[in-house]
mmCIF file of C-alpha atoms in Angstrom:
data_model
loop_
_atom_site.group_PDB
_atom_site.id
_atom_site.type_symbol
_atom_site.label_atom_id
_atom_site.label_comp_id
_atom_site.label_asym_id
_atom_site.label_seq_id
_atom_site.Cartn_x
_atom_site.Cartn_y
_atom_site.Cartn_z
ATOM 1 C CA MET A 505 -14.914 10.645 -16.987
ATOM 2 C CA GLU A 506 -14.482 13.714 -14.886
ATOM 3 C CA MET A 507 -12.701 12.727 -11.494
ATOM 4 C CA GLN A 508 -14.867 14.751 -8.997
ATOM 5 C CA LYS A 509 -18.123 12.995 -10.562
ATOM 6 C CA LEU A 510 -16.226 9.424 -10.129
ATOM 7 C CA ARG A 511 -15.404 10.215 -6.480
ATOM 8 C CA THR A 512 -19.036 11.272 -5.762
ATOM 9 C CA LEU A 513 -20.464 8.013 -7.322
ATOM 10 C CA TYR A 514 -17.824 5.847 -5.277
ATOM 11 C CA THR A 515 -18.933 7.654 -2.284
ATOM 12 C CA GLU A 516 -22.492 6.798 -2.991
ATOM 13 C CA TYR A 517 -21.618 3.578 -3.546
ATOM 14 C CA GLY A 518 -19.720 3.173 -0.212
ATOM 15 C CA LYS A 519 -22.561 4.571 1.704
ATOM 16 C CA ILE A 520 -25.068 2.321 0.361
ATOM 17 C CA GLN A 521 -22.835 -0.814 1.158
ATOM 18 C CA LEU A 522 -22.365 0.715 4.836
ATOM 19 C CA GLY A 523 -26.229 0.826 5.081
ATOM 20 C CA ASN A 524 -26.249 -2.760 3.727
ATOM 21 C CA ILE A 525 -23.750 -3.773 6.514
ATOM 22 C CA GLU A 526 -25.472 -2.072 9.179
ATOM 23 C CA ALA A 527 -28.892 -3.846 8.232
ATOM 24 C CA LEU A 528 -27.100 -7.235 8.133
ATOM 25 C CA TYR A 529 -24.972 -6.792 11.209
ATOM 26 C CA GLY A 530 -26.778 -4.062 13.307
ATOM 27 C CA ASN A 531 -23.621 -1.824 13.264
ATOM 28 C CA VAL A 532 -20.757 -0.952 11.058
ATOM 29 C CA ASP A 533 -16.998 -1.040 11.833
ATOM 30 C CA ASN A 534 -14.877 1.628 11.741
ATOM 31 C CA SER A 535 -12.228 0.157 9.824
ATOM 32 C CA VAL A 536 -14.830 -0.262 6.834
ATOM 33 C CA LYS A 537 -16.190 3.187 7.067
ATOM 34 C CA LEU A 538 -12.584 4.474 6.490
ATOM 35 C CA LYS A 539 -12.710 2.525 3.152
ATOM 36 C CA ILE A 540 -14.703 5.509 1.612
ATOM 37 C CA LYS A 541 -12.283 7.959 2.820
ATOM 38 C CA HIS A 542 -9.257 5.759 1.760
ATOM 39 C CA GLY A 543 -10.535 5.353 -1.789
ATOM 40 C CA ILE A 544 -11.053 9.276 -2.296
ATOM 41 C CA SER A 545 -7.405 9.495 -0.717
ATOM 42 C CA MET A 546 -5.882 7.169 -2.713
ATOM 43 C CA SER A 547 -7.174 8.398 -6.000
ATOM 44 C CA LYS A 548 -5.199 11.610 -5.226
ATOM 45 C CA SER A 549 -2.132 9.917 -3.965
ATOM 46 C CA VAL A 550 -1.622 7.308 -6.701
ATOM 47 C CA PRO A 551 -1.630 10.448 -9.410
ATOM 48 C CA ARG A 552 0.831 12.289 -7.181
ATOM 49 C CA ILE A 553 3.347 9.385 -6.985
ATOM 50 C CA THR A 554 2.986 8.596 -10.549
ATOM 51 C CA ALA A 555 3.637 12.431 -11.597
ATOM 52 C CA MET A 556 6.730 12.571 -9.043
ATOM 53 C CA SER A 557 8.472 9.445 -10.436
ATOM 54 C CA GLY A 558 8.765 11.203 -13.597
ATOM 55 C CA LEU A 559 8.472 7.785 -15.531
ATOM 56 C CA PHE A 560 5.164 8.468 -17.172
ATOM 57 C CA HIS A 561 3.534 10.742 -19.512
ATOM 58 C CA GLU A 562 1.268 13.209 -17.919
ATOM 59 C CA SER A 563 -1.775 11.600 -19.470
ATOM 60 C CA PHE A 564 -1.432 8.691 -16.844
ATOM 61 C CA GLU A 565 -2.344 10.590 -14.025
ATOM 62 C CA GLU A 566 -6.151 10.338 -14.472
ATOM 63 C CA SER A 567 -5.873 6.605 -14.855
ATOM 64 C CA ALA A 568 -3.849 6.566 -11.728
ATOM 65 C CA ALA A 569 -6.575 8.309 -10.008
ATOM 66 C CA ILE A 570 -9.043 5.686 -11.204
ATOM 67 C CA ASP A 571 -6.614 2.919 -9.933
ATOM 68 C CA GLY A 572 -6.444 4.406 -6.436
ATOM 69 C CA LEU A 573 -10.262 5.204 -6.016
ATOM 70 C CA PHE A 574 -11.393 1.661 -6.983
ATOM 71 C CA HIS A 575 -8.454 -0.721 -5.833
ATOM 72 C CA ASP A 576 -10.242 -1.675 -2.359
ATOM 73 C CA ILE A 577 -13.671 -1.835 -3.840
ATOM 74 C CA GLY A 578 -14.013 -5.315 -2.769
ATOM 75 C CA ARG A 579 -13.742 -4.521 0.890
ATOM 76 C CA PHE A 580 -17.495 -3.456 1.094
ATOM 77 C CA PHE A 581 -18.717 -6.719 -0.095
ATOM 78 C CA GLN A 582 -15.879 -8.550 1.896
ATOM 79 C CA TYR A 583 -17.487 -7.294 4.997
ATOM 80 C CA LEU A 584 -21.117 -8.091 3.871
ATOM 81 C CA LEU A 585 -20.099 -11.786 3.302
ATOM 82 C CA ILE A 586 -17.863 -12.454 6.373
ATOM 83 C CA GLY A 587 -18.271 -9.438 8.835
ATOM 84 C CA ASN A 588 -14.734 -8.431 8.726
ATOM 85 C CA LEU A 589 -11.624 -7.470 6.744
ATOM 86 C CA LYS A 590 -9.534 -10.567 7.382
ATOM 87 C CA ASP A 591 -8.631 -11.944 3.883
ATOM 88 C CA ALA A 592 -7.613 -15.325 5.175
ATOM 89 C CA GLU A 593 -10.827 -15.897 6.428
ATOM 90 C CA LEU A 594 -12.576 -14.776 3.119
ATOM 91 C CA GLU A 595 -10.246 -17.389 1.249
ATOM 92 C CA GLU A 596 -11.160 -20.003 4.040
ATOM 93 C CA LYS A 597 -14.991 -19.793 3.751
ATOM 94 C CA TYR A 598 -15.296 -18.590 -0.193
ATOM 95 C CA GLY A 599 -12.239 -19.819 -1.749
ATOM 96 C CA ILE A 600 -11.414 -16.150 -2.925
ATOM 97 C CA LYS A 601 -7.697 -15.290 -2.003
ATOM 98 C CA ASP A 602 -8.290 -11.894 -0.754
ATOM 99 C CA HIS A 603 -10.159 -8.595 -1.351
ATOM 100 C CA GLY A 604 -8.279 -7.663 -4.373
ATOM 101 C CA ARG A 605 -9.661 -10.819 -6.081
ATOM 102 C CA LEU A 606 -13.150 -10.161 -4.871
ATOM 103 C CA GLY A 607 -13.063 -6.594 -6.145
ATOM 104 C CA GLU A 608 -11.901 -7.863 -9.563
ATOM 105 C CA LEU A 609 -15.089 -10.347 -9.478
ATOM 106 C CA LEU A 610 -17.174 -7.295 -8.431
ATOM 107 C CA LEU A 611 -16.013 -5.026 -11.300
ATOM 108 C CA ASN A 612 -18.632 -6.761 -13.514
ATOM 109 C CA ASP A 613 -20.337 -5.273 -16.846
ATOM 110 C CA GLU A 614 -23.001 -3.624 -14.850
ATOM 111 C CA PHE A 615 -20.695 -1.894 -12.328
ATOM 112 C CA ILE A 616 -18.293 -0.874 -14.936
ATOM 113 C CA THR A 617 -21.157 0.547 -17.035
ATOM 114 C CA LYS A 618 -22.552 2.322 -14.012
ATOM 115 C CA PHE A 619 -19.445 4.011 -13.339
ATOM 116 C CA GLY A 620 -18.711 4.866 -16.965
ATOM 117 C CA LEU A 621 -15.283 2.742 -16.969
ATOM 118 C CA ASN A 622 -15.975 0.618 -20.001
ATOM 119 C CA GLU A 623 -12.871 2.095 -21.882
ATOM 120 C CA TYR A 624 -10.395 1.495 -18.931
ATOM 121 C CA ALA A 625 -12.085 -1.750 -17.453
ATOM 122 C CA SER A 626 -9.653 -4.084 -18.937
ATOM 123 C CA ILE A 627 -6.714 -2.355 -17.167
ATOM 124 C CA LEU A 628 -8.518 -1.635 -14.066
ATOM 125 C CA LYS A 629 -9.757 -5.197 -13.537
ATOM 126 C CA PRO A 630 -6.016 -6.676 -13.328
ATOM 127 C CA VAL A 631 -4.877 -3.798 -11.041
ATOM 128 C CA VAL A 632 -7.478 -4.295 -8.621
ATOM 129 C CA GLY A 633 -7.300 -7.963 -8.604
ATOM 130 C CA ASN A 634 -3.416 -8.073 -8.227
ATOM 131 C CA HIS A 635 -2.766 -5.221 -5.932
ATOM 132 C CA THR A 636 -2.666 -7.401 -2.652
ATOM 133 C CA GLU A 637 -0.694 -10.078 -4.153
ATOM 134 C CA ILE A 638 0.603 -10.787 -8.041
ATOM 135 C CA TYR A 639 -1.334 -14.129 -8.752
ATOM 136 C CA ASP A 640 -0.612 -13.839 -12.780
ATOM 137 C CA SER A 641 3.022 -13.959 -13.384
ATOM 138 C CA LYS A 642 3.166 -11.583 -16.124
ATOM 139 C CA TYR A 643 2.470 -8.715 -13.927
ATOM 140 C CA ALA A 644 5.414 -9.240 -11.827
ATOM 141 C CA LEU A 645 7.412 -6.532 -13.367
ATOM 142 C CA ASP A 646 10.581 -4.767 -11.886
ATOM 143 C CA LEU A 647 10.033 -1.298 -12.848
ATOM 144 C CA SER A 648 13.760 -1.146 -13.927
ATOM 145 C CA LYS A 649 12.310 -2.904 -17.065
ATOM 146 C CA LEU A 650 9.870 -0.343 -17.721
ATOM 147 C CA PRO A 651 10.200 0.916 -21.373
ATOM 148 C CA PRO A 652 10.987 4.363 -21.681
ATOM 149 C CA ILE A 653 8.357 4.904 -24.281
ATOM 150 C CA PHE A 654 5.565 5.326 -21.297
ATOM 151 C CA LYS A 655 7.187 8.699 -20.639
ATOM 152 C CA GLU A 656 7.118 9.707 -24.104
ATOM 153 C CA TYR A 657 3.710 8.495 -25.434
ATOM 154 C CA SER A 658 0.316 8.840 -23.900
ATOM 155 C CA MET A 659 -1.945 6.508 -22.141
ATOM 156 C CA GLU A 660 -4.228 6.237 -25.333
ATOM 157 C CA GLU A 661 -1.221 5.532 -27.516
ATOM 158 C CA ILE A 662 0.258 2.815 -25.238
ATOM 159 C CA LEU A 663 -3.198 1.153 -25.093
ATOM 160 C CA LYS A 664 -3.413 0.643 -28.742
ATOM 161 C CA ARG A 665 0.221 -1.300 -28.522
ATOM 162 C CA ALA A 666 -1.077 -4.799 -27.275
ATOM 163 C CA GLN A 667 2.494 -6.064 -26.373
ATOM 164 C CA LEU A 668 2.962 -3.207 -23.994
ATOM 165 C CA ARG A 669 -0.652 -3.884 -22.180
ATOM 166 C CA ASN A 670 0.997 -6.215 -19.523
ATOM 167 C CA TYR A 671 3.909 -3.877 -18.830
ATOM 168 C CA LEU A 672 1.585 -1.073 -18.332
ATOM 169 C CA ILE A 673 -0.803 -3.102 -15.779
ATOM 170 C CA ALA A 674 2.294 -4.170 -13.842
ATOM 171 C CA ALA A 675 3.696 -0.623 -13.412
ATOM 172 C CA LYS A 676 0.043 0.379 -12.269
ATOM 173 C CA ILE A 677 -0.019 -2.357 -9.596
ATOM 174 C CA LYS A 678 3.483 -1.250 -8.406
ATOM 175 C CA LEU A 679 2.166 2.497 -8.137
ATOM 176 C CA VAL A 680 -0.924 1.402 -6.084
ATOM 177 C CA VAL A 681 0.878 -0.807 -3.788
ATOM 178 C CA GLU A 682 3.603 2.051 -3.065
ATOM 179 C CA ALA A 683 0.783 4.628 -2.467
ATOM 180 C CA ASP A 684 -1.266 2.254 -0.390
ATOM 181 C CA ASN A 685 1.815 1.590 1.931
ATOM 182 C CA PHE A 686 2.095 5.462 2.148
ATOM 183 C CA GLU A 687 -1.402 5.860 3.116
ATOM 184 C CA LEU A 688 -1.200 3.348 5.881
ATOM 185 C CA LEU A 689 1.445 5.445 7.659
ATOM 186 C CA GLN A 690 -0.931 8.517 6.765
ATOM 187 C CA ASN A 691 -3.953 7.010 8.467
ATOM 188 C CA ILE A 692 -1.661 6.397 11.711
ATOM 189 C CA VAL A 693 -0.270 9.897 11.607
ATOM 190 C CA ASN A 694 -3.962 11.349 10.970
ATOM 191 C CA ARG A 695 -4.978 9.223 13.948
ATOM 192 C CA ASP A 696 -7.736 7.172 11.488
ATOM 193 C CA TRP A 697 -5.948 4.277 12.713
ATOM 194 C CA VAL A 698 -4.250 3.679 16.007
ATOM 195 C CA PRO A 699 -1.970 0.936 16.287
ATOM 196 C CA GLU A 700 -1.875 -1.266 19.486
ATOM 197 C CA ILE A 701 1.410 -0.890 21.310
ATOM 198 C CA SER A 702 2.360 -2.579 24.672
ATOM 199 C CA GLU A 703 4.580 -0.978 27.428
ATOM 200 C CA LYS A 704 4.709 -4.596 28.934
ATOM 201 C CA GLU A 705 8.293 -6.464 28.189
ATOM 202 C CA GLU A 706 6.634 -9.338 26.931
ATOM 203 C CA GLY A 707 4.932 -7.186 24.194
ATOM 204 C CA PHE A 708 8.328 -5.791 23.173
ATOM 205 C CA VAL A 709 9.958 -6.169 19.724
ATOM 206 C CA THR A 710 11.562 -9.654 19.408
ATOM 207 C CA LYS A 711 15.064 -10.226 18.460
ATOM 208 C CA GLU A 712 13.972 -12.176 15.406
ATOM 209 C CA ALA A 713 11.611 -9.323 14.355
ATOM 210 C CA TRP A 714 14.589 -6.740 14.926
ATOM 211 C CA GLU A 715 16.958 -8.804 12.596
ATOM 212 C CA GLN A 716 14.486 -9.166 9.822
ATOM 213 C CA PHE A 717 13.993 -5.368 9.923
ATOM 214 C CA THR A 718 17.550 -4.320 9.857
ATOM 215 C CA ASN A 719 18.329 -6.760 7.076
ATOM 216 C CA ASN A 720 15.437 -4.884 5.122
ATOM 217 C CA LEU A 721 13.732 -8.236 4.886
ATOM 218 C CA PRO A 722 9.752 -8.705 5.025
ATOM 219 C CA ILE A 723 8.149 -9.481 8.178
ATOM 220 C CA MET A 724 5.839 -12.406 7.688
ATOM 221 C CA ILE A 725 3.225 -12.102 10.441
ATOM 222 C CA ALA A 726 1.830 -15.417 10.211
ATOM 223 C CA GLU A 727 5.194 -17.101 10.122
ATOM 224 C CA PHE A 728 6.279 -15.198 13.057
ATOM 225 C CA LYS A 729 3.238 -16.236 15.215
ATOM 226 C CA LYS A 730 3.526 -19.816 14.067
ATOM 227 C CA ARG A 731 7.093 -19.865 15.448
ATOM 228 C CA LYS A 732 6.027 -17.953 18.591
ATOM 229 C CA VAL A 733 8.339 -15.140 17.968
ATOM 230 C CA TRP A 734 5.741 -12.558 17.272
ATOM 231 C CA SER A 735 5.097 -9.588 19.622
ATOM 232 C CA VAL A 736 2.572 -6.571 19.709
ATOM 233 C CA ASN A 737 5.212 -4.155 19.387
ATOM 234 C CA SER A 738 6.958 -5.926 16.192
ATOM 235 C CA GLY A 739 4.054 -4.335 14.419
ATOM 236 C CA ALA A 740 5.505 -1.042 14.656
ATOM 237 C CA ILE A 741 8.856 -2.282 13.467
ATOM 238 C CA LEU A 742 7.070 -3.859 10.415
ATOM 239 C CA ARG A 743 5.345 -0.619 9.493
ATOM 240 C CA TYR A 744 8.898 1.196 9.599
ATOM 241 C CA GLY A 745 10.039 -1.424 7.181
ATOM 242 C CA LEU A 746 6.959 -1.367 4.758
ATOM 243 C CA LEU A 747 8.446 1.482 2.307
ATOM 244 C CA PRO A 748 12.069 0.885 2.757
ATOM 245 C CA GLN A 749 11.240 -2.860 1.882
ATOM 246 C CA LYS A 750 8.786 -2.452 -0.845
ATOM 247 C CA ALA A 751 9.327 0.875 -2.526
ATOM 248 C CA GLN A 752 10.464 0.863 -6.200
ATOM 249 C CA LEU A 753 10.621 4.743 -6.692
ATOM 250 C CA ARG A 754 12.836 7.103 -5.081
ATOM 251 C CA SER A 755 10.114 9.844 -5.130
ATOM 252 C CA THR A 756 7.896 7.694 -2.839
ATOM 253 C CA LEU A 757 10.595 7.481 -0.006
ATOM 254 C CA GLU A 758 11.526 11.384 -0.771
ATOM 255 C CA LEU A 759 7.669 12.078 -0.041
ATOM 256 C CA LEU A 760 7.983 9.875 3.192
ATOM 257 C CA LEU A 761 10.884 12.257 4.453
ATOM 258 C CA GLU A 762 9.164 15.566 2.814
ATOM 259 C CA GLN A 763 6.009 14.783 5.075
ATOM 260 C CA ASP A 764 8.213 13.431 8.099
ATOM 261 C CA TYR A 765 6.016 10.673 8.463
ATOM 262 C CA LEU A 766 8.541 8.442 10.407
ATOM 263 C CA ARG A 767 8.987 10.650 13.461
ATOM 264 C CA LEU A 768 5.152 11.302 13.359
ATOM 265 C CA LEU A 769 4.634 7.542 13.095
ATOM 266 C CA TYR A 770 6.852 7.081 16.263
ATOM 267 C CA GLU A 771 5.116 9.990 18.268
ATOM 268 C CA ARG A 772 1.620 8.309 17.558
ATOM 269 C CA ALA A 773 3.121 4.879 18.554
ATOM 270 C CA VAL A 774 4.006 5.929 22.003
ATOM 271 C CA GLU A 775 1.308 8.498 22.617
ATOM 272 C CA GLY A 776 0.238 7.957 26.254
ATOM 273 C CA ILE A 777 2.862 5.287 27.037
ATOM 274 C CA GLN A 778 4.953 5.555 30.162
ATOM 275 C CA LYS A 779 7.824 3.362 29.373
ATOM 276 C CA PRO A 780 8.002 2.864 25.624
ATOM 277 C CA ASP A 781 9.733 -0.020 23.966
ATOM 278 C CA PRO A 782 13.506 1.248 23.272
ATOM 279 C CA LEU A 783 13.488 -0.686 19.932
ATOM 280 C CA ILE A 784 10.592 1.359 18.532
ATOM 281 C CA TYR A 785 12.560 4.452 18.861
ATOM 282 C CA ASP A 786 15.523 2.772 17.714
ATOM 283 C CA GLY A 787 13.343 1.623 14.593
ATOM 284 C CA TYR A 788 12.153 5.143 13.736
ATOM 285 C CA LEU A 789 16.083 6.393 13.804
ATOM 286 C CA TYR A 790 17.290 3.222 11.875
ATOM 287 C CA ALA A 791 14.376 3.590 9.054
ATOM 288 C CA THR A 792 15.123 7.118 8.861
ATOM 289 C CA LEU A 793 18.661 6.763 8.313
ATOM 290 C CA LEU A 794 18.210 3.705 5.807
ATOM 291 C CA VAL A 795 15.529 5.968 3.608
ATOM 292 C CA LYS A 796 17.955 8.625 3.234
ATOM 293 C CA ASN A 797 20.907 6.442 2.355
ATOM 294 C CA ILE A 798 18.554 4.471 -0.186
ATOM 295 C CA ILE A 799 17.707 7.983 -1.857
ATOM 296 C CA GLU A 800 21.331 9.083 -1.732
ATOM 297 C CA LEU A 801 22.453 6.023 -3.562
ATOM 298 C CA SER A 802 19.453 5.080 -5.890
ATOM 299 C CA ASP A 803 18.402 6.417 -9.223
ATOM 300 C CA PRO A 804 14.604 7.181 -9.856
ATOM 301 C CA ILE A 805 13.925 3.571 -9.860
ATOM 302 C CA ILE A 806 15.361 1.696 -6.866
ATOM 303 C CA THR A 807 17.004 -1.487 -7.947
ATOM 304 C CA GLU A 808 17.650 -4.377 -5.621
ATOM 305 C CA GLU A 809 21.264 -3.959 -5.527
ATOM 306 C CA GLN A 810 21.066 -0.128 -4.477
ATOM 307 C CA ARG A 811 18.867 -1.461 -1.728
ATOM 308 C CA ARG A 812 21.263 -3.895 -0.293
ATOM 309 C CA GLU A 813 24.159 -1.065 -0.829
ATOM 310 C CA ALA A 814 22.095 1.296 1.391
ATOM 311 C CA VAL A 815 21.327 -1.457 3.996
ATOM 312 C CA GLU A 816 25.093 -2.145 4.386
ATOM 313 C CA LYS A 817 25.751 1.481 4.483
ATOM 314 C CA THR A 818 23.323 2.078 7.234
ATOM 315 C CA LYS A 819 24.575 -0.723 9.343
ATOM 316 C CA LYS A 820 28.097 0.597 9.282
ATOM 317 C CA MET A 821 26.849 4.011 10.207
ATOM 318 C CA TRP A 822 24.162 2.754 12.830
ATOM 319 C CA LYS A 823 25.234 3.482 16.434
#
């Protein structure tokens, strides 16, 4: 289907759901309003990252646009169900793990037919369902295992090879995840979302969060809060680590530097603050150096070994 028509249909669907939410709750939260804009933007950024990677035949770009457009489709219905976008509450009340799983359930025959996605439904559903967390182990693919055939043959030809279907879905999930993390930074830079930053010392980045960040390890918010070592400003460090920790494609990090998002992220984080947390600035510098080192040391696909090597090099160069 022609992408502009799909984007129009998606926007119309989103506006209907916003109307339903307003009728139910009396207002519409700005965070759910952004989901229309986010879907449209992702329908452009996922194919962009797909093309920049050089790992796929050009015919993959349209399907990448579809993945990006519909990846958060469950968010509207989530808000109708629980009145917020907290996945933990969705699971607690309805036993549905997160908005990705909810979106996969929403992509029923009626929805698929309405949007003209019948030929692509079997791929789109698991991409949407697994984009927040891989719940089906057959999609837990390291992109370094991606067969070179994906670059040489079209989407249509790949879909005819049943043994490659799981590889295809897994690769597309990775592309959506990378684009989604990139979009989070973009939303901050564009002021579509303003992170909370504290200038009081009790809100400063904790030692534990900093150590996780400089070791290129994921900062688990729930775990930090449970151990009472979380702070408001640790969220800024978490965002600086998103792409260096999760990116599997060098092209994603190249795009991050090209757009100067790390510097802009720092500027947005400290706007209007008289005494910024010094570790937020250190985090910006460290993240920039780490990204440059990963790019320098990596092939188009970033391996764990290359990432570890870049972390060690960064530590030696740091300060």
